[in-house]
PDB file of C-alpha atoms in Angstrom:
ATOM      1  CA  MET A 190     -17.874 -11.128 -34.339  1.00 41.00           C
ATOM      2  CA  LEU A 191     -19.039  -9.092 -31.386  1.00 43.00           C
ATOM      3  CA  PHE A 192     -18.526 -11.949 -28.931  1.00 44.00           C
ATOM      4  CA  GLU A 193     -15.322 -13.418 -30.259  1.00 49.00           C
ATOM      5  CA  HIS A 194     -12.467 -11.725 -32.035  1.00 50.00           C
ATOM      6  CA  PHE A 195      -9.496 -13.571 -33.482  1.00 49.00           C
ATOM      7  CA  TYR A 196      -6.586 -11.995 -35.258  1.00 51.00           C
ATOM      8  CA  ALA A 197      -6.406 -13.028 -38.894  1.00 48.00           C
ATOM      9  CA  GLY A 198      -4.569 -16.302 -39.349  1.00 46.00           C
ATOM     10  CA  GLU A 199      -3.848 -16.674 -35.620  1.00 54.00           C
ATOM     11  CA  LEU A 200      -6.332 -19.175 -34.222  1.00 57.00           C
ATOM     12  CA  TYR A 201      -4.344 -19.960 -31.076  1.00 55.00           C
ATOM     13  CA  PRO A 202      -6.036 -19.252 -27.712  1.00 55.00           C
ATOM     14  CA  GLN A 203      -3.037 -17.386 -26.341  1.00 54.00           C
ATOM     15  CA  LEU A 204      -3.162 -14.937 -29.260  1.00 55.00           C
ATOM     16  CA  SER A 205      -6.900 -14.317 -29.138  1.00 56.00           C
ATOM     17  CA  SER A 206      -9.133 -12.181 -26.950  1.00 53.00           C
ATOM     18  CA  GLY A 207     -12.842 -12.509 -26.324  1.00 60.00           C
ATOM     19  CA  GLY A 208     -15.559 -10.101 -27.361  1.00 61.00           C
ATOM     20  CA  LEU A 209     -15.590  -6.343 -27.682  1.00 65.00           C
ATOM     21  CA  ILE A 210     -13.970  -5.767 -24.282  1.00 68.00           C
ATOM     22  CA  GLY A 211     -11.185  -8.184 -25.138  1.00 67.00           C
ATOM     23  CA  PHE A 212     -10.695  -6.573 -28.515  1.00 66.00           C
ATOM     24  CA  THR A 213     -10.335  -3.082 -27.033  1.00 70.00           C
ATOM     25  CA  SER A 214      -8.308  -4.007 -23.970  1.00 69.00           C
ATOM     26  CA  PHE A 215      -5.946  -6.577 -25.507  1.00 68.00           C
ATOM     27  CA  ASP A 216      -3.676  -4.092 -27.278  1.00 68.00           C
ATOM     28  CA  PHE A 217      -3.628  -1.818 -24.233  1.00 70.00           C
ATOM     29  CA  LEU A 218      -2.699  -4.635 -21.847  1.00 66.00           C
ATOM     30  CA  VAL A 219      -0.045  -6.083 -24.128  1.00 66.00           C
ATOM     31  CA  SER A 220       1.647  -2.779 -24.807  1.00 68.00           C
ATOM     32  CA  TYR A 221       1.774  -1.619 -21.182  1.00 68.00           C
ATOM     33  CA  ILE A 222       2.054  -4.844 -19.261  1.00 65.00           C
ATOM     34  CA  GLY A 223       3.946  -7.184 -21.522  1.00 67.00           C
ATOM     35  CA  ILE A 224       4.495 -10.863 -21.100  1.00 65.00           C
ATOM     36  CA  TYR A 225       5.431 -10.914 -17.415  1.00 69.00           C
ATOM     37  CA  GLY A 226       2.753  -8.501 -16.289  1.00 72.00           C
ATOM     38  CA  SER A 227       0.083 -10.475 -18.092  1.00 71.00           C
ATOM     39  CA  LEU A 228       1.309 -13.531 -16.217  1.00 78.00           C
ATOM     40  CA  VAL A 229       0.584 -11.685 -12.975  1.00 81.00           C
ATOM     41  CA  PHE A 230      -2.924 -10.822 -14.159  1.00 80.00           C
ATOM     42  CA  PHE A 231      -3.437 -14.388 -15.352  1.00 84.00           C
ATOM     43  CA  SER A 232      -2.363 -15.722 -11.947  1.00 86.00           C
ATOM     44  CA  ILE A 233      -4.675 -13.341 -10.089  1.00 88.00           C
ATOM     45  CA  PHE A 234      -7.667 -14.236 -12.250  1.00 89.00           C
ATOM     46  CA  LEU A 235      -6.803 -17.922 -12.028  1.00 89.00           C
ATOM     47  CA  ILE A 236      -6.802 -17.736  -8.226  1.00 89.00           C
ATOM     48  CA  ALA A 237     -10.111 -15.879  -8.262  1.00 88.00           C
ATOM     49  CA  SER A 238     -11.693 -18.410 -10.614  1.00 89.00           C
ATOM     50  CA  PHE A 239     -10.501 -21.345  -8.494  1.00 87.00           C
ATOM     51  CA  THR A 240     -11.880 -19.587  -5.428  1.00 88.00           C
ATOM     52  CA  TYR A 241     -15.332 -19.373  -6.961  1.00 88.00           C
ATOM     53  CA  ALA A 242     -15.206 -22.798  -8.604  1.00 88.00           C
ATOM     54  CA  LEU A 243     -13.999 -24.714  -5.542  1.00 87.00           C
ATOM     55  CA  GLN A 244     -15.775 -22.495  -2.985  1.00 87.00           C
ATOM     56  CA  ILE A 245     -12.625 -21.847  -0.992  1.00 85.00           C
ATOM     57  CA  GLN A 246     -13.145 -19.908   2.226  1.00 88.00           C
ATOM     58  CA  TRP A 247     -10.084 -17.743   2.659  1.00 86.00           C
ATOM     59  CA  SER A 248     -10.694 -17.139   6.369  1.00 89.00           C
ATOM     60  CA  ARG A 249     -10.627 -20.874   7.082  1.00 91.00           C
ATOM     61  CA  LEU A 250      -7.587 -21.320   4.864  1.00 88.00           C
ATOM     62  CA  PHE A 251      -5.707 -18.527   6.665  1.00 91.00           C
ATOM     63  CA  LYS A 252      -6.705 -19.965  10.036  1.00 93.00           C
ATOM     64  CA  TYR A 253      -5.281 -23.376   9.098  1.00 93.00           C
ATOM     65  CA  CYS A 254      -2.157 -21.789   7.640  1.00 93.00           C
ATOM     66  CA  MET A 255      -1.576 -19.742  10.788  1.00 95.00           C
ATOM     67  CA  SER A 256      -1.997 -22.775  13.034  1.00 95.00           C
ATOM     68  CA  PHE A 257       0.451 -24.661  10.818  1.00 96.00           C
ATOM     69  CA  VAL A 258       2.936 -21.772  11.020  1.00 96.00           C
ATOM     70  CA  GLN A 259       2.596 -21.664  14.818  1.00 97.00           C
ATOM     71  CA  ILE A 260       3.222 -25.403  15.107  1.00 97.00           C
ATOM     72  CA  LEU A 261       6.173 -25.121  12.739  1.00 97.00           C
ATOM     73  CA  PHE A 262       7.761 -22.278  14.706  1.00 97.00           C
ATOM     74  CA  THR A 263       7.293 -24.030  18.062  1.00 97.00           C
ATOM     75  CA  LYS A 264       8.999 -27.134  16.660  1.00 98.00           C
ATOM     76  CA  LEU A 265      11.817 -25.023  15.217  1.00 97.00           C
ATOM     77  CA  LYS A 266      12.177 -23.232  18.559  1.00 97.00           C
ATOM     78  CA  ASN A 267      12.419 -26.571  20.391  1.00 97.00           C
ATOM     79  CA  ILE A 268      14.997 -27.848  17.914  1.00 97.00           C
ATOM     80  CA  LEU A 269      17.018 -24.658  18.269  1.00 97.00           C
ATOM     81  CA  LEU A 270      16.890 -24.757  22.078  1.00 97.00           C
ATOM     82  CA  THR A 271      17.920 -28.412  22.255  1.00 97.00           C
ATOM     83  CA  SER A 272      20.793 -27.831  19.842  1.00 96.00           C
ATOM     84  CA  VAL A 273      21.977 -24.786  21.825  1.00 96.00           C
ATOM     85  CA  ASN A 274      21.785 -26.799  25.059  1.00 96.00           C
ATOM     86  CA  PHE A 275      23.665 -29.672  23.437  1.00 96.00           C
ATOM     87  CA  PHE A 276      26.474 -27.451  22.189  1.00 95.00           C
ATOM     88  CA  THR A 277      26.651 -25.601  25.514  1.00 95.00           C
ATOM     89  CA  ASN A 278      26.944 -28.867  27.430  1.00 94.00           C
ATOM     90  CA  ALA A 279      29.469 -30.233  24.950  1.00 94.00           C
ATOM     91  CA  PHE A 280      31.591 -27.090  25.171  1.00 94.00           C
ATOM     92  CA  SER A 281      31.522 -27.087  28.979  1.00 92.00           C
ATOM     93  CA  LEU A 282      32.411 -30.800  29.062  1.00 92.00           C
ATOM     94  CA  ILE A 283      35.293 -30.331  26.627  1.00 92.00           C
ATOM     95  CA  SER A 284      36.613 -27.288  28.483  1.00 90.00           C
ATOM     96  CA  SER A 285      36.410 -29.052  31.871  1.00 89.00           C
ATOM     97  CA  ASN A 286      38.247 -32.087  30.432  1.00 88.00           C
ATOM     98  CA  ILE A 287      40.947 -29.827  28.992  1.00 87.00           C
ATOM     99  CA  ILE A 288      41.352 -28.073  32.343  1.00 85.00           C
ATOM    100  CA  ASN A 289      41.535 -31.419  34.198  1.00 84.00           C
ATOM    101  CA  PHE A 290      44.063 -32.720  31.671  1.00 83.00           C
ATOM    102  CA  GLN A 291      46.197 -29.602  32.096  1.00 81.00           C
ATOM    103  CA  LYS A 292      46.069 -29.941  35.887  1.00 81.00           C
ATOM    104  CA  LYS A 293      47.086 -33.609  35.727  1.00 79.00           C
ATOM    105  CA  SER A 294      49.877 -32.958  33.255  1.00 77.00           C
ATOM    106  CA  PHE A 295      51.109 -30.027  35.359  1.00 70.00           C
ATOM    107  CA  SER A 296      51.127 -32.168  38.521  1.00 72.00           C
ATOM    108  CA  LEU A 297      52.943 -34.977  36.659  1.00 65.00           C
ATOM    109  CA  ASN A 298      55.552 -32.523  35.393  1.00 66.00           C
ATOM    110  CA  ASN A 299      56.104 -31.232  38.905  1.00 66.00           C
ATOM    111  CA  THR A 300      56.493 -34.738  40.372  1.00 65.00           C
ATOM    112  CA  VAL A 301      58.857 -35.820  37.587  1.00 56.00           C
ATOM    113  CA  GLY A 302      60.864 -32.647  37.989  1.00 54.00           C
ATOM    114  CA  ALA A 303      61.032 -33.114  41.759  1.00 51.00           C
ATOM    115  CA  ARG A 304      62.294 -36.697  41.386  1.00 55.00           C
ATOM    116  CA  SER A 305      65.003 -35.657  38.965  1.00 52.00           C
ATOM    117  CA  TYR A 306      66.295 -33.097  41.451  1.00 51.00           C
ATOM    118  CA  GLN A 307      66.422 -35.703  44.206  1.00 53.00           C
ATOM    119  CA  ASN A 308      68.624 -38.061  42.201  1.00 51.00           C
TER     120      ASN A 308
END
């Protein structure tokens, strides 16, 4: 009983705690942390256990993540710059075509108006 403590009639792992430390700390953790806080503790201990089990080196992992983030941001920057250049060129082309169209239509209106006065 010192190493494992189960509540009477509740033999489910999620409702049990292990040993004397589990017996004394379970009620404290449940009353102050609740369901969502215990999920945070579970996640932290799960990450720590995977770190030890799989021998993950966090410095190498962060180095690879940072290089990935740098590559991602350079690609996003290039995409953003090409899209800005595309829209700038498209806007200047459209505005120059509108100006040329207005000039041509204005010159046509003047020539048509001049011919009607001559008749």
